[in-house]
Short mmCIF file of N, CA and C in Angstrom, two decimals:
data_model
loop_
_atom_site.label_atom_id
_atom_site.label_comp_id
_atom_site.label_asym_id
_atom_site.label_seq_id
_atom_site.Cartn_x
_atom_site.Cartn_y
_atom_site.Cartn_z
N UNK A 279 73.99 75.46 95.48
CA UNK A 279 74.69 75.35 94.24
C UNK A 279 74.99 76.74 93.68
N UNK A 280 73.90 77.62 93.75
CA UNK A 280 74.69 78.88 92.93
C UNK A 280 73.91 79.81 94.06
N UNK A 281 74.95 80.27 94.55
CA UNK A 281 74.77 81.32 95.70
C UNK A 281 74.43 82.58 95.59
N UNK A 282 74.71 83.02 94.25
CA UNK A 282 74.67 84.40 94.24
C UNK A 282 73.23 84.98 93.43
N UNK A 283 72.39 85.82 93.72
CA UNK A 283 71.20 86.24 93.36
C UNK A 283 71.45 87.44 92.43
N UNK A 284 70.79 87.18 91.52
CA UNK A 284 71.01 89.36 91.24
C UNK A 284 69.87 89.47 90.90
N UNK A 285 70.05 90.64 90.85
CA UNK A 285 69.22 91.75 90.81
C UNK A 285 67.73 91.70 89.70
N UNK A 286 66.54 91.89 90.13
CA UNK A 286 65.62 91.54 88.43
C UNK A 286 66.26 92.02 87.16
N UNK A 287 66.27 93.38 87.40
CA UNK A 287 66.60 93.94 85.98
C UNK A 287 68.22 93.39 85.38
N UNK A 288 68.84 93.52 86.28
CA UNK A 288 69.95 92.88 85.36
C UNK A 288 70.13 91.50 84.82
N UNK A 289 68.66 90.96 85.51
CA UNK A 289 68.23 89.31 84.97
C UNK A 289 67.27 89.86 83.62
N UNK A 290 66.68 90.53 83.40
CA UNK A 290 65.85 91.01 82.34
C UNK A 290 66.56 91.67 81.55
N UNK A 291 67.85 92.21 81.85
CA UNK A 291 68.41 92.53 80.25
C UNK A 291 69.56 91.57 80.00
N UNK A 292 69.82 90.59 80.68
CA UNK A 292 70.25 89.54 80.28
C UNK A 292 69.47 88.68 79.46
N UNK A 293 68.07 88.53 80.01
CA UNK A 293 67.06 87.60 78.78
C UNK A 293 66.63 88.59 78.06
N UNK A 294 66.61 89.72 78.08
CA UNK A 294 67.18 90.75 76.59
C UNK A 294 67.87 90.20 75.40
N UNK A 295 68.73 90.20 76.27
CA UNK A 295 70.15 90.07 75.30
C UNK A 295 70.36 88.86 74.45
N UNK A 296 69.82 87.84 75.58
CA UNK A 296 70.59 86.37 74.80
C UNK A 296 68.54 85.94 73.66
N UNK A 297 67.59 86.74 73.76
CA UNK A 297 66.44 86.75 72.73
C UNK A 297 66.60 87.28 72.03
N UNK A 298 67.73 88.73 71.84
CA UNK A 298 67.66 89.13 70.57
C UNK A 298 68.44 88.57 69.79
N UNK A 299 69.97 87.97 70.65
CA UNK A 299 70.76 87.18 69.70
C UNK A 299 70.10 86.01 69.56
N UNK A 300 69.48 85.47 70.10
CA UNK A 300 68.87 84.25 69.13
C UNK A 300 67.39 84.81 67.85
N UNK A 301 66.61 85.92 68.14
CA UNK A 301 66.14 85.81 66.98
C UNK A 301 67.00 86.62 66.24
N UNK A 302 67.97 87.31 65.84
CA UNK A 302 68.85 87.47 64.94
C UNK A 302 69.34 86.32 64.22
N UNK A 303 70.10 85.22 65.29
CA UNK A 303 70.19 84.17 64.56
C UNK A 303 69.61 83.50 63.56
N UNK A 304 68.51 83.40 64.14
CA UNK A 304 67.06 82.46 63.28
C UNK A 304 66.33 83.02 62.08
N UNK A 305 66.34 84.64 62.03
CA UNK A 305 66.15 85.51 61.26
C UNK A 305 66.79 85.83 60.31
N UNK A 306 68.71 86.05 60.63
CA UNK A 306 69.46 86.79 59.44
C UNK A 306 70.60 85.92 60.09
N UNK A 307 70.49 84.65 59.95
CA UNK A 307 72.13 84.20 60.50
C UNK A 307 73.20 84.82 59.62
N UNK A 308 73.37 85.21 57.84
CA UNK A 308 74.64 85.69 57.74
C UNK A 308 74.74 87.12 58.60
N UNK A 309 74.31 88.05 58.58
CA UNK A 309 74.67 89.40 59.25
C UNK A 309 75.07 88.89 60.65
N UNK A 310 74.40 87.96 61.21
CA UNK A 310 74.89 88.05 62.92
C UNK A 310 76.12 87.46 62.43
N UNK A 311 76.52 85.85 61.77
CA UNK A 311 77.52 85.85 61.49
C UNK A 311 78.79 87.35 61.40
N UNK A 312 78.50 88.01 60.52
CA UNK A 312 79.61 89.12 59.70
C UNK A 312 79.79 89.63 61.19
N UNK A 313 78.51 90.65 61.62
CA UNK A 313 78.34 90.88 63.08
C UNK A 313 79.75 90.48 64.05
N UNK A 314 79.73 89.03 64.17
CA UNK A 314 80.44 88.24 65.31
C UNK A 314 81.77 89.01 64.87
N UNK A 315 81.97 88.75 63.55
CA UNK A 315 83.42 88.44 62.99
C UNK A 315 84.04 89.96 63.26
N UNK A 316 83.61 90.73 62.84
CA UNK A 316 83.54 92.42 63.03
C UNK A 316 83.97 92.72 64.20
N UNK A 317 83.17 92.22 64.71
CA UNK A 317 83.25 92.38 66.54
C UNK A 317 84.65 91.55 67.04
N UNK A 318 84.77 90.49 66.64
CA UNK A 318 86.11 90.00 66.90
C UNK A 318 87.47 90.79 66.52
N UNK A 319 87.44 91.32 65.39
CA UNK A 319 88.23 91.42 64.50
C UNK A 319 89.00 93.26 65.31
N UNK A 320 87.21 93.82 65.55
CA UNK A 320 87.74 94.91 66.24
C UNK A 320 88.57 95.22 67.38
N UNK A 321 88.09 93.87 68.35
CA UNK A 321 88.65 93.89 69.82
C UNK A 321 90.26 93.24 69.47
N UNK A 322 90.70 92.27 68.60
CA UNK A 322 91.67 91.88 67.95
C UNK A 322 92.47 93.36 67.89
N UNK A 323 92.17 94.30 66.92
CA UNK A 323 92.92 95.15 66.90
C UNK A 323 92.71 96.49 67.97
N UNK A 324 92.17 96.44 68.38
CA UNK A 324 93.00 97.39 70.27
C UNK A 324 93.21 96.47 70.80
N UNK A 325 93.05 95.47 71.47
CA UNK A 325 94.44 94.33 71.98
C UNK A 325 95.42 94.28 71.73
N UNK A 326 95.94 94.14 70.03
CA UNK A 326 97.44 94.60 69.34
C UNK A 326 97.66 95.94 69.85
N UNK A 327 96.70 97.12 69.59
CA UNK A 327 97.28 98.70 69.54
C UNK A 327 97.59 98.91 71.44
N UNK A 328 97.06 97.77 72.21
CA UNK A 328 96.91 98.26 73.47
C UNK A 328 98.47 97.49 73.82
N UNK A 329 98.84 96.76 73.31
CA UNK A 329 99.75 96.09 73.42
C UNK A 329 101.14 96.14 73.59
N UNK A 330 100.92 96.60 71.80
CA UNK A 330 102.14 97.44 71.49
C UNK A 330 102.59 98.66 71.40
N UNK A 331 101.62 99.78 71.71
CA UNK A 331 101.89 101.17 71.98
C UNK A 331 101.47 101.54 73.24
N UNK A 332 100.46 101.09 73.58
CA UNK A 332 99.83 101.97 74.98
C UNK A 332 100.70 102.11 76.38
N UNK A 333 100.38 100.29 76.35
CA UNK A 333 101.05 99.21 77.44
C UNK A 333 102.56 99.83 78.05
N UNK A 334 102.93 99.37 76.51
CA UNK A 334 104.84 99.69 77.22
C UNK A 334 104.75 101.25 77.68
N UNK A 335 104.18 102.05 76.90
CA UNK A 335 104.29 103.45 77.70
C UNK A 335 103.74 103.13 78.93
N UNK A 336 103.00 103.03 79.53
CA UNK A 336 102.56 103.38 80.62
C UNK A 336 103.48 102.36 81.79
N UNK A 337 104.02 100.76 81.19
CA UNK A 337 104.63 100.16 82.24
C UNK A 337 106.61 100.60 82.00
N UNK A 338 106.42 101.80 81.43
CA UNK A 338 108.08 102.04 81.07
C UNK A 338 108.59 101.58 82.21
N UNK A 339 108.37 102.48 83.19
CA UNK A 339 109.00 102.35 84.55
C UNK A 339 109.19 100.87 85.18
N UNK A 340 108.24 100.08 84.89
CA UNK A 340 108.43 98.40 85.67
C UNK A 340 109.21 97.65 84.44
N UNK A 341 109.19 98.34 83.36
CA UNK A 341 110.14 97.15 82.99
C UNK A 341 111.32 97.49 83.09
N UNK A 342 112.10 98.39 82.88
CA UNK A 342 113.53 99.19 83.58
C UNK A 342 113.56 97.99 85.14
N UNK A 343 112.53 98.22 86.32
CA UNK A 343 112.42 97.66 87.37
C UNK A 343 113.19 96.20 87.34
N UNK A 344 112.16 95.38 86.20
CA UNK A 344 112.09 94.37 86.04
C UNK A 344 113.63 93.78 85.37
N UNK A 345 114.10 94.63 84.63
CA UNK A 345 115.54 94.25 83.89
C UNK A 345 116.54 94.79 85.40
N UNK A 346 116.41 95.63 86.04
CA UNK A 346 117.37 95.94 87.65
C UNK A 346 117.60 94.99 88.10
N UNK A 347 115.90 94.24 88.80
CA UNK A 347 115.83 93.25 90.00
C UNK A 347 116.66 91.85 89.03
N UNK A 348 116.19 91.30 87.95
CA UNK A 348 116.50 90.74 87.27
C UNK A 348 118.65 90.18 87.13
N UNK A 349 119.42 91.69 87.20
CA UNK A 349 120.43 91.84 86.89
C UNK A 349 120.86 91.53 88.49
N UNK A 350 120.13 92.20 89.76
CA UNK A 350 120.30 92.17 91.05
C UNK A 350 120.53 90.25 91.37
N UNK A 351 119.48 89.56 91.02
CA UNK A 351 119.19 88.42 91.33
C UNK A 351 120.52 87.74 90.49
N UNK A 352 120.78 88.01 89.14
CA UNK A 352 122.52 87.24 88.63
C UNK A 352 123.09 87.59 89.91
N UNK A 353 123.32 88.81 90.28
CA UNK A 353 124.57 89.17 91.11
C UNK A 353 124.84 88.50 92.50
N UNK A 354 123.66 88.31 93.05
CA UNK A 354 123.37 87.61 94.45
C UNK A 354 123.84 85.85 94.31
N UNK A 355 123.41 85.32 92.97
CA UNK A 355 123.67 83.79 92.59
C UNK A 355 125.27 84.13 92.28
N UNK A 356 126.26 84.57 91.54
CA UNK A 356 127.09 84.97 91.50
C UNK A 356 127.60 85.39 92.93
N UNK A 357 127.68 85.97 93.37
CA UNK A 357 128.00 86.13 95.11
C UNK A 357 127.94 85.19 95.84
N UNK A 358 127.10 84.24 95.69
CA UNK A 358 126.73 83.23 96.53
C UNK A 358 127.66 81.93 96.52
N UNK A 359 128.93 81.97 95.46
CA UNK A 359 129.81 80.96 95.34
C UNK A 359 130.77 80.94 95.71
N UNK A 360 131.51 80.35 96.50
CA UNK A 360 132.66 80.86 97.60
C UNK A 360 133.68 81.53 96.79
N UNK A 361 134.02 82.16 96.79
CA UNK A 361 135.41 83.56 96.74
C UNK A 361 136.26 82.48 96.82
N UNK A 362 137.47 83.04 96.08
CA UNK A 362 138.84 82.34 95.79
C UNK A 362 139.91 82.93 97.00
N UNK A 363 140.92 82.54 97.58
CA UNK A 363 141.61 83.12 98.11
C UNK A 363 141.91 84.31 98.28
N UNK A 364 142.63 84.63 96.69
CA UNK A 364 142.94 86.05 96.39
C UNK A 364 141.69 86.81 96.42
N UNK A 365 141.11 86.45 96.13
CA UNK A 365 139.63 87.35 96.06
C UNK A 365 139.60 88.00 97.69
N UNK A 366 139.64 87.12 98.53
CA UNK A 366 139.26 87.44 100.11
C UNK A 366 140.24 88.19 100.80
N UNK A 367 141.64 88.25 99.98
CA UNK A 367 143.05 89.27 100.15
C UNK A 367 142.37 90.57 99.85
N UNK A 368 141.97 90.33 98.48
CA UNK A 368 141.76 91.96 98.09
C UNK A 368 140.57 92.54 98.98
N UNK A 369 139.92 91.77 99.29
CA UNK A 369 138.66 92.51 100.37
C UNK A 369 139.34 92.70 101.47
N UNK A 370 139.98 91.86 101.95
CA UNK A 370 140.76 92.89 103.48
C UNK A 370 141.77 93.95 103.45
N UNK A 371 142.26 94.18 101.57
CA UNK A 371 142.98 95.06 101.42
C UNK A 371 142.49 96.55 101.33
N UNK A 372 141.21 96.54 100.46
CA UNK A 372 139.73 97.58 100.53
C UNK A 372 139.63 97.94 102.05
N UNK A 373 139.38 96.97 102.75
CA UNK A 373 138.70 97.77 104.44
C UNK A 373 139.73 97.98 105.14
N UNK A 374 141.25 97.82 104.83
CA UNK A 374 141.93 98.32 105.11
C UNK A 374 143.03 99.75 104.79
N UNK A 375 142.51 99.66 103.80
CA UNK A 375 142.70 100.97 102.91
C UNK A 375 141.79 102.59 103.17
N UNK A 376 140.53 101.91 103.59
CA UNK A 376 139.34 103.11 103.38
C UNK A 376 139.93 103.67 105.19
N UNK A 377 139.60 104.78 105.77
CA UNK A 377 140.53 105.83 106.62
C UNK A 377 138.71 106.86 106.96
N UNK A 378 138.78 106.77 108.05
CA UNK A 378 137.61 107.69 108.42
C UNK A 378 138.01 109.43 108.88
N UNK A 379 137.52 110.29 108.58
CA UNK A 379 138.36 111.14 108.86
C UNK A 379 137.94 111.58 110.83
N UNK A 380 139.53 112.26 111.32
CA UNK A 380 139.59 112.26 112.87
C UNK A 380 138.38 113.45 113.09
N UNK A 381 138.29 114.27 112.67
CA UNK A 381 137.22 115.43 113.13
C UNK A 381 135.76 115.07 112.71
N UNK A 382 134.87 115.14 113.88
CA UNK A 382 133.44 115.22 113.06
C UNK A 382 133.33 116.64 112.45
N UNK A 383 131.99 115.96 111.70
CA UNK A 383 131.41 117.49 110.56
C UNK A 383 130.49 117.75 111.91
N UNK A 384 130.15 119.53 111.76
CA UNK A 384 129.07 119.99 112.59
C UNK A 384 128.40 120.79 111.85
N UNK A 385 127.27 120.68 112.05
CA UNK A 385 125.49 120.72 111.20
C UNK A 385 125.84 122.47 111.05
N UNK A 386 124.98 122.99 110.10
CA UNK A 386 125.48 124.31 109.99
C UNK A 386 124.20 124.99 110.71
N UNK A 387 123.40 124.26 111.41
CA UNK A 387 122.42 124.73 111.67
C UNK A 387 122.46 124.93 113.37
N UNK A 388 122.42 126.39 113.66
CA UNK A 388 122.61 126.59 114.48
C UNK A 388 120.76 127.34 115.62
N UNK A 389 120.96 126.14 116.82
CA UNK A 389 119.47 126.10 117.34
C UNK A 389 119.83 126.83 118.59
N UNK A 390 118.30 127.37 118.95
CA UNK A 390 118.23 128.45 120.10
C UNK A 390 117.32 128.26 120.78
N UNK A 391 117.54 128.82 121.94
CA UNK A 391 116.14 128.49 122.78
C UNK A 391 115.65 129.85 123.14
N UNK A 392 113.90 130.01 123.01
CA UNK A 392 113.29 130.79 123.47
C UNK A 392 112.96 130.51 124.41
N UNK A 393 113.28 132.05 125.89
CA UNK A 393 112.29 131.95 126.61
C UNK A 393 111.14 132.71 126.99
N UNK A 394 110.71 131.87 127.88
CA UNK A 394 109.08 132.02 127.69
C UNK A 394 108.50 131.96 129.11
N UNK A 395 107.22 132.64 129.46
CA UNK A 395 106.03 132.29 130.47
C UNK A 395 106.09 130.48 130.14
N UNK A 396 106.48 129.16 130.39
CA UNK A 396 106.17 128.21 130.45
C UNK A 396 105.00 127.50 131.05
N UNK A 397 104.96 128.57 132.11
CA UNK A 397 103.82 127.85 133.33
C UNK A 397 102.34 128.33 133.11
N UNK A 398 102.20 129.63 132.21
CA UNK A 398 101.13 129.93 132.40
C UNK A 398 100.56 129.54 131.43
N UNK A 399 98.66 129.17 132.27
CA UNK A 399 97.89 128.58 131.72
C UNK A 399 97.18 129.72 130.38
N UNK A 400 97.01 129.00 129.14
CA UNK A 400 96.13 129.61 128.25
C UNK A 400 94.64 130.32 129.12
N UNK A 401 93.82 131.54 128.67
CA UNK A 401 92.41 131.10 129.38
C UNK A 401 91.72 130.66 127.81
N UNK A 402 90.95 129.66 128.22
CA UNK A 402 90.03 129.38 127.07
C UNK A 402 88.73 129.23 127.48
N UNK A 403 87.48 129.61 125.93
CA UNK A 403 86.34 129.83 126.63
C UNK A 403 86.02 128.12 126.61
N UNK A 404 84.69 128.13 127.66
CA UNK A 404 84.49 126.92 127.64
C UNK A 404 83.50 126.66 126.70
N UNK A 405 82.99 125.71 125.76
CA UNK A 405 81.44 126.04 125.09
C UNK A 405 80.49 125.11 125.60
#
């Protein structure tokens, strides 16, 4: 049924923990009350501050991402509906229009060969 073992001590400050909140309880229930609320109230506000200032800074970049892929995915559903006639004119008018030029470009980088002893062996020590 429950597989997992831990450790003594982290079983002993667990029955730490849940004896002092109960004699707090039994002792001063309003303060543990206020206590709780405090404690809520705090994590409440860095949740908001983490939310609304931290967060978006740090995910600037994925949400830009997220509005791209977003705009990508209209365009593909949009694409995906058969083309009108004229539509399929003007695309063979485009790939017939575009012209490659007759000369290749050549790299400005101009390579050389050294020569060399090829055959001879390094001596190396042995250890």
């Amino acid at each position: 049924m429950f597989r997992r073992s831990f450790h003594p001590i982290i079983l002993v400050i667990i029955g730490f923990a849940i004896f002092g909140i109960g004699m707090q309880l039994f002792t001063n229930p309003t303060q543990f009350f206020t206590q709780i609320l405090v404690t809520v109230g705090i994590v409440a506000i860095l949740l908001l501050v983490m939310k609304k200032f931290i967060i978006p800074r740090l995910m600037g970049n994925q949400a830009s991402f997220t509005q791209q892929r977003s705009q990508q995915i209209k365009q593909k559903q949009t694409q995906s509906r058969k083309p009108t006639a004229s539509f399929k004119k003007k695309q063979k008018e485009k790939k017939k229009s575009i012209s490659r030029p007759l000369v290749k470009r050549q790299s400005d980088v101009k390579l050389t060969v050294i020569e060399g002893k090829k055959n001879k062996k390094k001596s190396r020590a042995l250890f």
